[in-house]
Tab-separated table of C-alpha atoms in Angstrom:
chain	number	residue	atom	x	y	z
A	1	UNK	CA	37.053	32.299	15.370
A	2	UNK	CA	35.752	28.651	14.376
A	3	UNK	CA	35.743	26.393	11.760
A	4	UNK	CA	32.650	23.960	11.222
A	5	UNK	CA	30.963	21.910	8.290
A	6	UNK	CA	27.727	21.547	6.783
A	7	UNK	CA	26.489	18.747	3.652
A	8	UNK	CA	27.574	21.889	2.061
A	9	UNK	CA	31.114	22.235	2.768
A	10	UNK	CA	33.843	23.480	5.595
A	11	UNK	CA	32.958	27.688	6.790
A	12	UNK	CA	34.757	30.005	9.372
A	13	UNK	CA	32.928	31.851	11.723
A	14	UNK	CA	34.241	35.197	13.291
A	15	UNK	CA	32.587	35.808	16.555
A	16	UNK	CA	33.386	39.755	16.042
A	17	UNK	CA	31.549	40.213	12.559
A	18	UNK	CA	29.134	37.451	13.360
A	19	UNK	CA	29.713	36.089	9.506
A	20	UNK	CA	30.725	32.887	8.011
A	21	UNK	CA	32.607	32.470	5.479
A	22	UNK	CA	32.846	28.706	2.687
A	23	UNK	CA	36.843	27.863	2.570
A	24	UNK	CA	35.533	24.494	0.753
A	25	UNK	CA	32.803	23.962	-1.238
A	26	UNK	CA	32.217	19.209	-1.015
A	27	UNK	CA	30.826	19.433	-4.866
A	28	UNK	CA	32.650	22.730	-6.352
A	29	UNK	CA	35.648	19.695	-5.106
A	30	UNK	CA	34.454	16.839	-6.415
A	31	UNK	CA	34.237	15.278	-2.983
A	32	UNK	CA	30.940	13.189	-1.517
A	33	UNK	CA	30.429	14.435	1.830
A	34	UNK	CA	28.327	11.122	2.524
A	35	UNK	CA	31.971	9.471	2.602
A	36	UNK	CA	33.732	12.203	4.405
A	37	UNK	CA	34.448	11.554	8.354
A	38	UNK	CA	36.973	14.577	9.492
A	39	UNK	CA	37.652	18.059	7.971
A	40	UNK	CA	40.805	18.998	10.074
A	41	UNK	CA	41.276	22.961	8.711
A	42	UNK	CA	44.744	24.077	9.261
A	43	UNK	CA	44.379	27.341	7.907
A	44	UNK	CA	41.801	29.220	5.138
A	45	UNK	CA	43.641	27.064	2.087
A	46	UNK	CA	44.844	23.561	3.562
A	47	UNK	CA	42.908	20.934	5.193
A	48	UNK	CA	43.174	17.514	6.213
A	49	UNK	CA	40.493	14.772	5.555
A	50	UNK	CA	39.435	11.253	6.288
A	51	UNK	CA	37.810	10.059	3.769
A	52	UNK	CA	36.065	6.504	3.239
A	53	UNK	CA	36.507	4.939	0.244
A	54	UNK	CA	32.869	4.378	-1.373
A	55	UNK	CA	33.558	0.932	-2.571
A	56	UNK	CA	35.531	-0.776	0.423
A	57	UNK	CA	34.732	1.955	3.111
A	58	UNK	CA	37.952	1.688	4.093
A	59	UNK	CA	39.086	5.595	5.611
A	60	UNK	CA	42.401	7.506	4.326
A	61	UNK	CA	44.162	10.478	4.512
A	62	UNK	CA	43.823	12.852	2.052
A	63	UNK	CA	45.523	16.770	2.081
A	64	UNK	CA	43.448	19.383	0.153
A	65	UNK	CA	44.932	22.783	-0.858
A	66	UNK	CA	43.379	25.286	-2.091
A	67	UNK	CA	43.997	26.126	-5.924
A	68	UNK	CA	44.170	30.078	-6.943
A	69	UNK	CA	41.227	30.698	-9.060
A	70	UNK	CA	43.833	31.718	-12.198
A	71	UNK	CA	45.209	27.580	-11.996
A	72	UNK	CA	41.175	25.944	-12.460
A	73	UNK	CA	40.860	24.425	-15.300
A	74	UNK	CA	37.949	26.632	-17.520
A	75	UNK	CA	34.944	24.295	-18.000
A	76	UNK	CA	31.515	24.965	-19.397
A	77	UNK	CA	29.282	25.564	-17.075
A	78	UNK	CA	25.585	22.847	-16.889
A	79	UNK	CA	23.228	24.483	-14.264
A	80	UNK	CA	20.821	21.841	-12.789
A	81	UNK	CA	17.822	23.334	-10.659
A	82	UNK	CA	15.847	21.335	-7.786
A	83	UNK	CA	14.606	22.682	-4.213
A	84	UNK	CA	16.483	19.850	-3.013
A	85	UNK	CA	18.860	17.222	-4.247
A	86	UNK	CA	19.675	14.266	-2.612
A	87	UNK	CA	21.954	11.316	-2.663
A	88	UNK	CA	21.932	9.872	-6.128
A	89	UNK	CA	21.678	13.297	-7.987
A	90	UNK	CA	25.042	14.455	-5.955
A	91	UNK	CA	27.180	11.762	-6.587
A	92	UNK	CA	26.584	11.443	-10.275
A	93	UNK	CA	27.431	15.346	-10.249
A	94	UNK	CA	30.514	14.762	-8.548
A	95	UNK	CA	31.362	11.614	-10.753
A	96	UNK	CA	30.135	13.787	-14.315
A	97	UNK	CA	32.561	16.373	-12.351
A	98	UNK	CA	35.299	14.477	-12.106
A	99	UNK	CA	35.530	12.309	-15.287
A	100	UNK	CA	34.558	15.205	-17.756
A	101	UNK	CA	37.047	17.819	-19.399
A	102	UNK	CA	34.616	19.997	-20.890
A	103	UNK	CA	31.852	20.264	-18.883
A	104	UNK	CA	30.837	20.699	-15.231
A	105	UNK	CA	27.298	20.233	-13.940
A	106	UNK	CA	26.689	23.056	-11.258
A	107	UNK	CA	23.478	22.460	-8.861
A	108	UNK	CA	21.340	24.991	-8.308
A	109	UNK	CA	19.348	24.467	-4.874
A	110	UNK	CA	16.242	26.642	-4.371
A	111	UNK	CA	15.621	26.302	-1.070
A	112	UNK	CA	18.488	28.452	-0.306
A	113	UNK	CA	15.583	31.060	-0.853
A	114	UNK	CA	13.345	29.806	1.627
A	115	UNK	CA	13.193	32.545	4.665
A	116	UNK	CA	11.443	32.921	7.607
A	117	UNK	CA	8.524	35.316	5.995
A	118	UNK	CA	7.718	32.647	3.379
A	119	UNK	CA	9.179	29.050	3.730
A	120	UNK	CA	8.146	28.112	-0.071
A	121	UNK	CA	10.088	30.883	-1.319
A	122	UNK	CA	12.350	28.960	-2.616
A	123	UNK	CA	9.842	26.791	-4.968
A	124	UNK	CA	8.168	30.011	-6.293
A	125	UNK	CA	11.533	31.255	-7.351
A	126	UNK	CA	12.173	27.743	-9.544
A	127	UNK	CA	8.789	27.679	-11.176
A	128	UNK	CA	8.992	31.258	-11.908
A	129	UNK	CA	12.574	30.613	-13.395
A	130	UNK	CA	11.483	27.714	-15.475
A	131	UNK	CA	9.473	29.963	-17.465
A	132	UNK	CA	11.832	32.979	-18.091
A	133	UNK	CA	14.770	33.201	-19.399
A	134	UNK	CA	16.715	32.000	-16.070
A	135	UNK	CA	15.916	28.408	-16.105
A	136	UNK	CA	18.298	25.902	-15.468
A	137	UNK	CA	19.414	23.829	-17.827
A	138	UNK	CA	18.577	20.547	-16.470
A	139	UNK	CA	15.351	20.568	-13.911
A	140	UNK	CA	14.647	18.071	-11.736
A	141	UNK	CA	10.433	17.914	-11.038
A	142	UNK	CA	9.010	18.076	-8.006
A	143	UNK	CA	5.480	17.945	-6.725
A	144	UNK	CA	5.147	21.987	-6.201
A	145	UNK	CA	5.675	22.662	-10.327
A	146	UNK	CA	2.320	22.880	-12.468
A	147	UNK	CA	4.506	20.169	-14.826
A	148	UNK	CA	1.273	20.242	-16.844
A	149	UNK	CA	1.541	23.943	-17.591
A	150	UNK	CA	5.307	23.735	-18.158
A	151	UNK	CA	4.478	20.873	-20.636
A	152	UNK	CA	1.654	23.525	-22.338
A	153	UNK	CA	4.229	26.523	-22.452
A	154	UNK	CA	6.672	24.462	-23.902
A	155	UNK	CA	9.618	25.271	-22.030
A	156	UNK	CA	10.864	21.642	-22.066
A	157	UNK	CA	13.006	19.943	-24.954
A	158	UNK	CA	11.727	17.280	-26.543
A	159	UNK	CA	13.615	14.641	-25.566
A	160	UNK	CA	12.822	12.247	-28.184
A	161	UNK	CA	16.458	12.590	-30.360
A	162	UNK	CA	18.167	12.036	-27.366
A	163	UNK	CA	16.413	9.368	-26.683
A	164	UNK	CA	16.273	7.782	-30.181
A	165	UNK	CA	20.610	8.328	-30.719
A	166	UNK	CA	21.307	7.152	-27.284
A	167	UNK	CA	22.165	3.154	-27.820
A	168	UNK	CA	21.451	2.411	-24.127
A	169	UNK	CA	18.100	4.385	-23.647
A	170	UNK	CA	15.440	3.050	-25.317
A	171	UNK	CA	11.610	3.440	-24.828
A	172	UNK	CA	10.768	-0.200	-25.069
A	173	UNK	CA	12.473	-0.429	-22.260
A	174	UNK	CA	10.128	1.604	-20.460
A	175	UNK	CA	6.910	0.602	-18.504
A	176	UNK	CA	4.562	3.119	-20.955
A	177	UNK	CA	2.323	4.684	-18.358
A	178	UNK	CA	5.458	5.641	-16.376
A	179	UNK	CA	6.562	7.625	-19.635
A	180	UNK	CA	3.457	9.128	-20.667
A	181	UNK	CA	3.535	10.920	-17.330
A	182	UNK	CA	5.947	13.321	-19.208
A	183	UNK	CA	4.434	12.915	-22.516
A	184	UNK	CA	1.955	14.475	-25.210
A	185	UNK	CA	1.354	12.336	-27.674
A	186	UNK	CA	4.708	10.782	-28.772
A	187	UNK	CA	6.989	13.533	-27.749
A	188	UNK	CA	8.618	13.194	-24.285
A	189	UNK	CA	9.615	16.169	-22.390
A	190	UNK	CA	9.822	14.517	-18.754
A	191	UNK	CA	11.229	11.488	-17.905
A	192	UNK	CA	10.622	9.740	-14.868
A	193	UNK	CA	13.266	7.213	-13.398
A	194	UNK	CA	11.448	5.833	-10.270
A	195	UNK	CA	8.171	6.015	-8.996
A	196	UNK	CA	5.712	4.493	-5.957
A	197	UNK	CA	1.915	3.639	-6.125
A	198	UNK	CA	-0.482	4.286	-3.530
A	199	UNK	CA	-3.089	1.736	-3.031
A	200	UNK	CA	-5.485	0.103	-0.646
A	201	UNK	CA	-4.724	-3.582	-0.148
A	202	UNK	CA	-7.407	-6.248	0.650
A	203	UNK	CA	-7.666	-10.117	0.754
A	204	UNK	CA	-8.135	-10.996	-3.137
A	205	UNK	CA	-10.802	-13.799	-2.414
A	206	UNK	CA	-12.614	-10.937	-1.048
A	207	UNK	CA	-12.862	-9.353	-3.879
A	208	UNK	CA	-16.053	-10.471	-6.329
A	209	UNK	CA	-13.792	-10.115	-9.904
A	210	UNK	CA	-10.194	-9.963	-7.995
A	211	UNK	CA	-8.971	-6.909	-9.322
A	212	UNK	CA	-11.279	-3.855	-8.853
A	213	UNK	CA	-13.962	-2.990	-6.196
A	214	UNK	CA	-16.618	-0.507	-5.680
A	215	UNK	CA	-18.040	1.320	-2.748
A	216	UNK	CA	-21.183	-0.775	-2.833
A	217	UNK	CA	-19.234	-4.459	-3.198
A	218	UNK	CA	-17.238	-2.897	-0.490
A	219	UNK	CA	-20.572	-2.040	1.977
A	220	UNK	CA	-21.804	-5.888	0.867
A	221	UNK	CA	-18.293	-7.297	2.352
A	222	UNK	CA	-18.696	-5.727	5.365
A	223	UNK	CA	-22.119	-7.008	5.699
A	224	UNK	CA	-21.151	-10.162	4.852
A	225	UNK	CA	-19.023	-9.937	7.752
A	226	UNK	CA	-21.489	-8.658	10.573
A	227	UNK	CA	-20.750	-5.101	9.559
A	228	UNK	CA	-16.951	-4.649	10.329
A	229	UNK	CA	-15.762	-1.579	9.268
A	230	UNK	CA	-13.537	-2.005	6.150
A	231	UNK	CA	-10.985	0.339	7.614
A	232	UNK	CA	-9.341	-0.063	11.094
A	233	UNK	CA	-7.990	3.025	12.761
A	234	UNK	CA	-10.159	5.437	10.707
A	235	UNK	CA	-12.160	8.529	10.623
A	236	UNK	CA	-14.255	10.137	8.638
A	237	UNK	CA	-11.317	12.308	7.526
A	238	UNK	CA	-9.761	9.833	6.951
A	239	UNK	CA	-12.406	7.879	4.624
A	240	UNK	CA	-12.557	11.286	2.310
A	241	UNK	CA	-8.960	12.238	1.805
A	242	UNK	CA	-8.426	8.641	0.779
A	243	UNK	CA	-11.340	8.638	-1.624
A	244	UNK	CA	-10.010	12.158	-2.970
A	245	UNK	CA	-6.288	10.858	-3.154
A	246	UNK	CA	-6.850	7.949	-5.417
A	247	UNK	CA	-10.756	8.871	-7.066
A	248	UNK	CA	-10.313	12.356	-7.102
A	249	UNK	CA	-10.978	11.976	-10.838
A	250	UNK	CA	-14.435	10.553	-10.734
A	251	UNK	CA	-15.721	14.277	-9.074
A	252	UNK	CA	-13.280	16.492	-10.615
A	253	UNK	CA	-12.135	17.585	-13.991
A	254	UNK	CA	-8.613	19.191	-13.436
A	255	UNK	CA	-8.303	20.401	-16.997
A	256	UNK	CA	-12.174	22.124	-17.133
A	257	UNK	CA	-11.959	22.649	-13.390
A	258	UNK	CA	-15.647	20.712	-13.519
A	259	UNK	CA	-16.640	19.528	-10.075
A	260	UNK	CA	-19.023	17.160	-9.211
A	261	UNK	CA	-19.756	17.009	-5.560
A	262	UNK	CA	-23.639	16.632	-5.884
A	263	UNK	CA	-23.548	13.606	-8.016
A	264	UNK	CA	-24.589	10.384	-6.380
A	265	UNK	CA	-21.169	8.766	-6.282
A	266	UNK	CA	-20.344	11.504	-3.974
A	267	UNK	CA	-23.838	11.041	-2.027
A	268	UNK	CA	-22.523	7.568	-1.543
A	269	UNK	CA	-19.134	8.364	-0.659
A	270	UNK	CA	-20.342	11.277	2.035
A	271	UNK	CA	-22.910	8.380	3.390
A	272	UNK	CA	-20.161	5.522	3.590
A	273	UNK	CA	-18.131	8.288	5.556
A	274	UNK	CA	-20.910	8.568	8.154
A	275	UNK	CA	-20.048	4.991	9.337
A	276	UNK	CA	-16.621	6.350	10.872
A	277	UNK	CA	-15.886	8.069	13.870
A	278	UNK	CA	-15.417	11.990	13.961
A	279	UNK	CA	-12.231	11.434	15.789
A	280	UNK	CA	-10.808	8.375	17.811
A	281	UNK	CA	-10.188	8.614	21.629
A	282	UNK	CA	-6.787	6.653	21.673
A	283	UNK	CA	-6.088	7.474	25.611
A	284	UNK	CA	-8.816	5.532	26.485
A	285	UNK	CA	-8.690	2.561	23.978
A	286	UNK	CA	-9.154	-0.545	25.482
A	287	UNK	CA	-5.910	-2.171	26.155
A	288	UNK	CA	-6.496	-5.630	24.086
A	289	UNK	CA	-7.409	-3.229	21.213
A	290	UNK	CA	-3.538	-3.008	20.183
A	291	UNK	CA	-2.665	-6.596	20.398
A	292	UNK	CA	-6.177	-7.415	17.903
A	293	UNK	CA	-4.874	-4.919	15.795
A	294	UNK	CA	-1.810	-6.591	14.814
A	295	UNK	CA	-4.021	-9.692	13.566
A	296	UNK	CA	-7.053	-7.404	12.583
A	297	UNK	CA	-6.634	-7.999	8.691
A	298	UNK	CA	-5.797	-11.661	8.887
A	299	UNK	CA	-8.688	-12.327	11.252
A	300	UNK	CA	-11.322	-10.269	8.994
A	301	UNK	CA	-12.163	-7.732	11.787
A	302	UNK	CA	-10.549	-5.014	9.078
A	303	UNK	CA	-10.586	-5.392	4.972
A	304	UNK	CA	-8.504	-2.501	3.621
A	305	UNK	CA	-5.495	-0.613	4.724
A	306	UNK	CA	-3.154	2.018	2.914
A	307	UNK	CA	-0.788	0.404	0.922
A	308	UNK	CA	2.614	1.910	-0.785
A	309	UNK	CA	3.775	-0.272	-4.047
A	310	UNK	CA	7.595	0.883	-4.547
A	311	UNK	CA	9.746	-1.582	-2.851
A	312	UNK	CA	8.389	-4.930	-4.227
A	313	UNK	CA	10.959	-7.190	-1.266
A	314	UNK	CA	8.050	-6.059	1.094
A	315	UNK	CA	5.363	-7.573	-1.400
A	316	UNK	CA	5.583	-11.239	0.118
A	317	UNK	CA	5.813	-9.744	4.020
A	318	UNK	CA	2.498	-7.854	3.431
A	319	UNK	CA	0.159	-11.567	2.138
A	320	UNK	CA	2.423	-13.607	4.111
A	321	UNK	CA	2.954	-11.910	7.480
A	322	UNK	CA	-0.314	-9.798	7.249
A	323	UNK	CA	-3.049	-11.216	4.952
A	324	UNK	CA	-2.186	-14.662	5.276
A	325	UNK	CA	-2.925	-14.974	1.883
A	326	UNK	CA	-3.186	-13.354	-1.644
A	327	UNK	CA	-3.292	-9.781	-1.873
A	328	UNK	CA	-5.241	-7.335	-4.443
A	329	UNK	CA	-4.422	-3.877	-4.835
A	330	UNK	CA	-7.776	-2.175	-5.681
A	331	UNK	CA	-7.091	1.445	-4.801
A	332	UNK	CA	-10.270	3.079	-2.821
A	333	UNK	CA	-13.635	1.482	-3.633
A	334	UNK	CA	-15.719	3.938	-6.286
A	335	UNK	CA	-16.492	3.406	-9.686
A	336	UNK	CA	-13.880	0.559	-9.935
A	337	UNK	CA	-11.687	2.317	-12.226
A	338	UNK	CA	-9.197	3.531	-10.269
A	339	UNK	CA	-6.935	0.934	-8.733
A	340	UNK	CA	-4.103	3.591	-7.173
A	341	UNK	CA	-2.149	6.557	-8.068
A	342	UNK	CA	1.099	7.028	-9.232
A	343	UNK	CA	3.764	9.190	-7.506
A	344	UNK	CA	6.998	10.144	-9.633
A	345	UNK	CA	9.502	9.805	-7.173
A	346	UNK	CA	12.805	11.134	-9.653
A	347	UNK	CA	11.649	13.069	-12.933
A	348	UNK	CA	14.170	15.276	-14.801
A	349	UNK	CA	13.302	17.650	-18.028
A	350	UNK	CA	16.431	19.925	-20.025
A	351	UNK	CA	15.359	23.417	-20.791
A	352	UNK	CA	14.198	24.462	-24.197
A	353	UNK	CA	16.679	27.481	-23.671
A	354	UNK	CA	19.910	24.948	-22.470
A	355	UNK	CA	22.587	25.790	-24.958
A	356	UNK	CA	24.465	22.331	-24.454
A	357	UNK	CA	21.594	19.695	-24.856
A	358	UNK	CA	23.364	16.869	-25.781
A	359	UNK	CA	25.979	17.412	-22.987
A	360	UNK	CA	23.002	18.052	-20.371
A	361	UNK	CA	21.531	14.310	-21.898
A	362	UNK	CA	24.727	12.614	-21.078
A	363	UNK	CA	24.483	13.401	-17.375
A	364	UNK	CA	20.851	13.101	-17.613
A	365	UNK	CA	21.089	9.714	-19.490
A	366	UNK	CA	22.774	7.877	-16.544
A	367	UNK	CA	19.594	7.550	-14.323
A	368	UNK	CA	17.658	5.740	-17.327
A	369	UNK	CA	20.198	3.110	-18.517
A	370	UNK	CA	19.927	-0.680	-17.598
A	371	UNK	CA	22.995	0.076	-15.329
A	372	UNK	CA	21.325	3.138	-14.145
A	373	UNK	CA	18.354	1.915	-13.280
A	374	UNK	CA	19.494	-1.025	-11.366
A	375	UNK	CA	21.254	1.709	-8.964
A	376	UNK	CA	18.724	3.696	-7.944
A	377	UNK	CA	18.226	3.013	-4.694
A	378	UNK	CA	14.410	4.076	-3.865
A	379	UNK	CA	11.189	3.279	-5.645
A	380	UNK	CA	10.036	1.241	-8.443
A	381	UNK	CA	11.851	1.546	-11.508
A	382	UNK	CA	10.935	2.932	-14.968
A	383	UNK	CA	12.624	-0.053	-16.722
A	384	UNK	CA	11.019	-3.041	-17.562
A	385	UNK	CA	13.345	-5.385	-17.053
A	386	UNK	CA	14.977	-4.291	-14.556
A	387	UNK	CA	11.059	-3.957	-12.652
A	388	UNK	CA	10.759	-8.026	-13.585
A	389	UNK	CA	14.104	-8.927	-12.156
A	390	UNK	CA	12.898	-7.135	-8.938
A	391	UNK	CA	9.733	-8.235	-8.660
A	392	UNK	CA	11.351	-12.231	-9.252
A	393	UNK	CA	13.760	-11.376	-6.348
A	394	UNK	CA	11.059	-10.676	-4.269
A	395	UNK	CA	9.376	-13.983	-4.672
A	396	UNK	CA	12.848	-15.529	-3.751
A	397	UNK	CA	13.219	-16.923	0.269
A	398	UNK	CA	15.240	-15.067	1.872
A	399	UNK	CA	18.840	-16.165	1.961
A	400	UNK	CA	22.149	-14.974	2.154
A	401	UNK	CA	25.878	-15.206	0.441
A	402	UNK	CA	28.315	-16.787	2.404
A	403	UNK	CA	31.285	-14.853	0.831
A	404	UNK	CA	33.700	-17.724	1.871
């Protein structure tokens, strides 16, 4: 026999029975496997751990027995359902965990599901969950769920009295088009706590009214230009999954399932296409080709590129280092509506059927605070002012604190 751990927890393995068995469950413990170095078993109900402290990252010693199930304390029960969780959602688990006497917040991870006959199992499983009577009571939204239909069916709370008692939470606060993502009307049902925006980026004096662009003012740059294509790197692919990422809603009507592909924006788009290659033969590229690239947007031999808005400290980098000058952030050229789209990087919704709402808002509440907010550690954030603070640091020259 063996012992061995997982992000999960420690296991045994018998090499008769071929099974494995969990002696210690990381979150069931309240323990952060992100600051765990050693699991030492030294039998089924005692092992020894090294364990980094998350503030100093200095490592101890710590002895965990196992406690008979008749000695745990008797807590309600908070189920939380996501395919996967990550980082931030665990250790605000384990700290709920460990600080509450009531209450214990018990993930639910659906890709446990996933098998080798159908690999998005475990997604079907949630959605189909959400909408009977097994849903978790606190679901964290992901880009597989038809959050649209959920919203329809109703099977989310409105979060609006949470939101309106909660002295820290305040909508206000909140960049509005973030929030209306999980809206209808002026009832809430999702909120989302980060989020990143995909764009095309191009020299702003470029750009006839510096903030929007169309395929045609696009066509006229390159021109301009002794007909470079706009896009370096490129096919035609290419061209049409961008156009359908960010204009998607200038040929299609998602809620009347309407298409449009025979209009002449289309024609356009389908004859701007034809300028790109089918494919591109990078074994034989010619060997300056890589070192022009590098300089290819400064030196106006390329206009756009694919640009991610989340992390604003790469903001300056990208006119500086690349564009050599100011940067617009027109989305792909078409009508000149559409300037990007957004992608909710951290949404969470409570279940119309949770039977301990305001308990489920106070672990929920702790990604959407000021405090909160200023912790999470990927995308753009939902609050305001903690969105201006970033973007000011990121006009800031890079420096450094000499702790001494």
């Amino acid at each position: 026999d063996m012992y061995y751990s997982t992000d999960k927890g420690v296991y045994t393995y018998d090499f008769d029975t071929l099974e494995n068995k969990k002696i210690l469950d990381y979150v069931d413990s309240d323990i952060d496997y992100n600051y765990v170095n050693y699991c030492i078993p030294i039998d089924e109900t005692r092992i020894v751990t090294v364990v980094n402290d998350p503030e100093t990252w200095e490592p101890s010693v710590s002895f965990m027995e196992k406690v008979p199930p008749e000695e745990v304390v008797d807590k309600t029960i908070i189920t939380m359902g996501m395919v996967y969780t990550d980082y931030e959602i665990r250790s605000k688990v384990i700290a709920f965990n460990k600080a509450s006497d009531q209450y214990r917040i018990r993930m639910i991870e659906y890709y446990e599901y996933n098998n080798e006959s159908d690999w998005n199992a475990g997604q079907k499983m949630f959605n189909n969950d959400i909408i009977t009577s097994n849903a978790p009571d606190i679901v964290v939204i992901n880009s597989g769920m038809p959050v649209d239909s959920f919203i329809d069916k109703g099977v989310f709370l409105n979060l609006n009295p949470y939101i309106d008692a909660d002295p820290d939470v305040n909508k206000e606060d909140m960049a509005p088009n973030i929030l209306a993502l999980g809206s209808r009307g002026e009832d809430t049902f999702i909120l989302t706590g980060a989020f990143n925006i995909s764009t095309m980026a191009i020299k702003k004096s470029l750009v006839p009214n510096g903030e929007t662009l169309t395929l045609a003012e696009l066509r006229q740059i390159e021109q301009e230009h002794g007909n470079v294509a706009a896009f370096r790197d490129a096919t035609r692919d290419d061209i049409l999954r961008f156009a359908m990422e960010m204009n998607y809603s200038d040929f299609l009507d998602l809620k009347t399932g309407k298409c449009e592909f025979n209009s002449p924006a289309f024609c356009e788009l389908l004859e701007y296409a034809k300028h790109y290659p089918e494919e591109i033969d990078w074994e034989n590229m010619d060997e300056n080709y890589w070192m022009e690239s590098e300089t290819a947007i400064r030196d106006n031999k390329a206009f756009l590129q694919y640009y991610t808005v989340g992390y604003f400290n790469n903001m300056g980098w990208t006119e500086q280092g690349v564009y050599g000058e100011e940067v617009a952030f027109v989305g792909f050229p078409g009508s000149g509506e559409n300037v990007g789209v957004i992608y909710p990087y951290f949404q969470m919704a409570i279940s119309k059927d949770c039977e301990h709402p305001e308990e489920a808002w106070q672990f929920m509440r702790q990604f959407y605070t000021y405090e909160g907010q200023q912790e999470l550690g990927y995308g753009a954030p939902l609050n305001l002012k903690v969105m201006d603070e970033q973007l000011k640091e990121a006009q800031q020259r890079p420096y450094w604190i000499d702790d001494d």
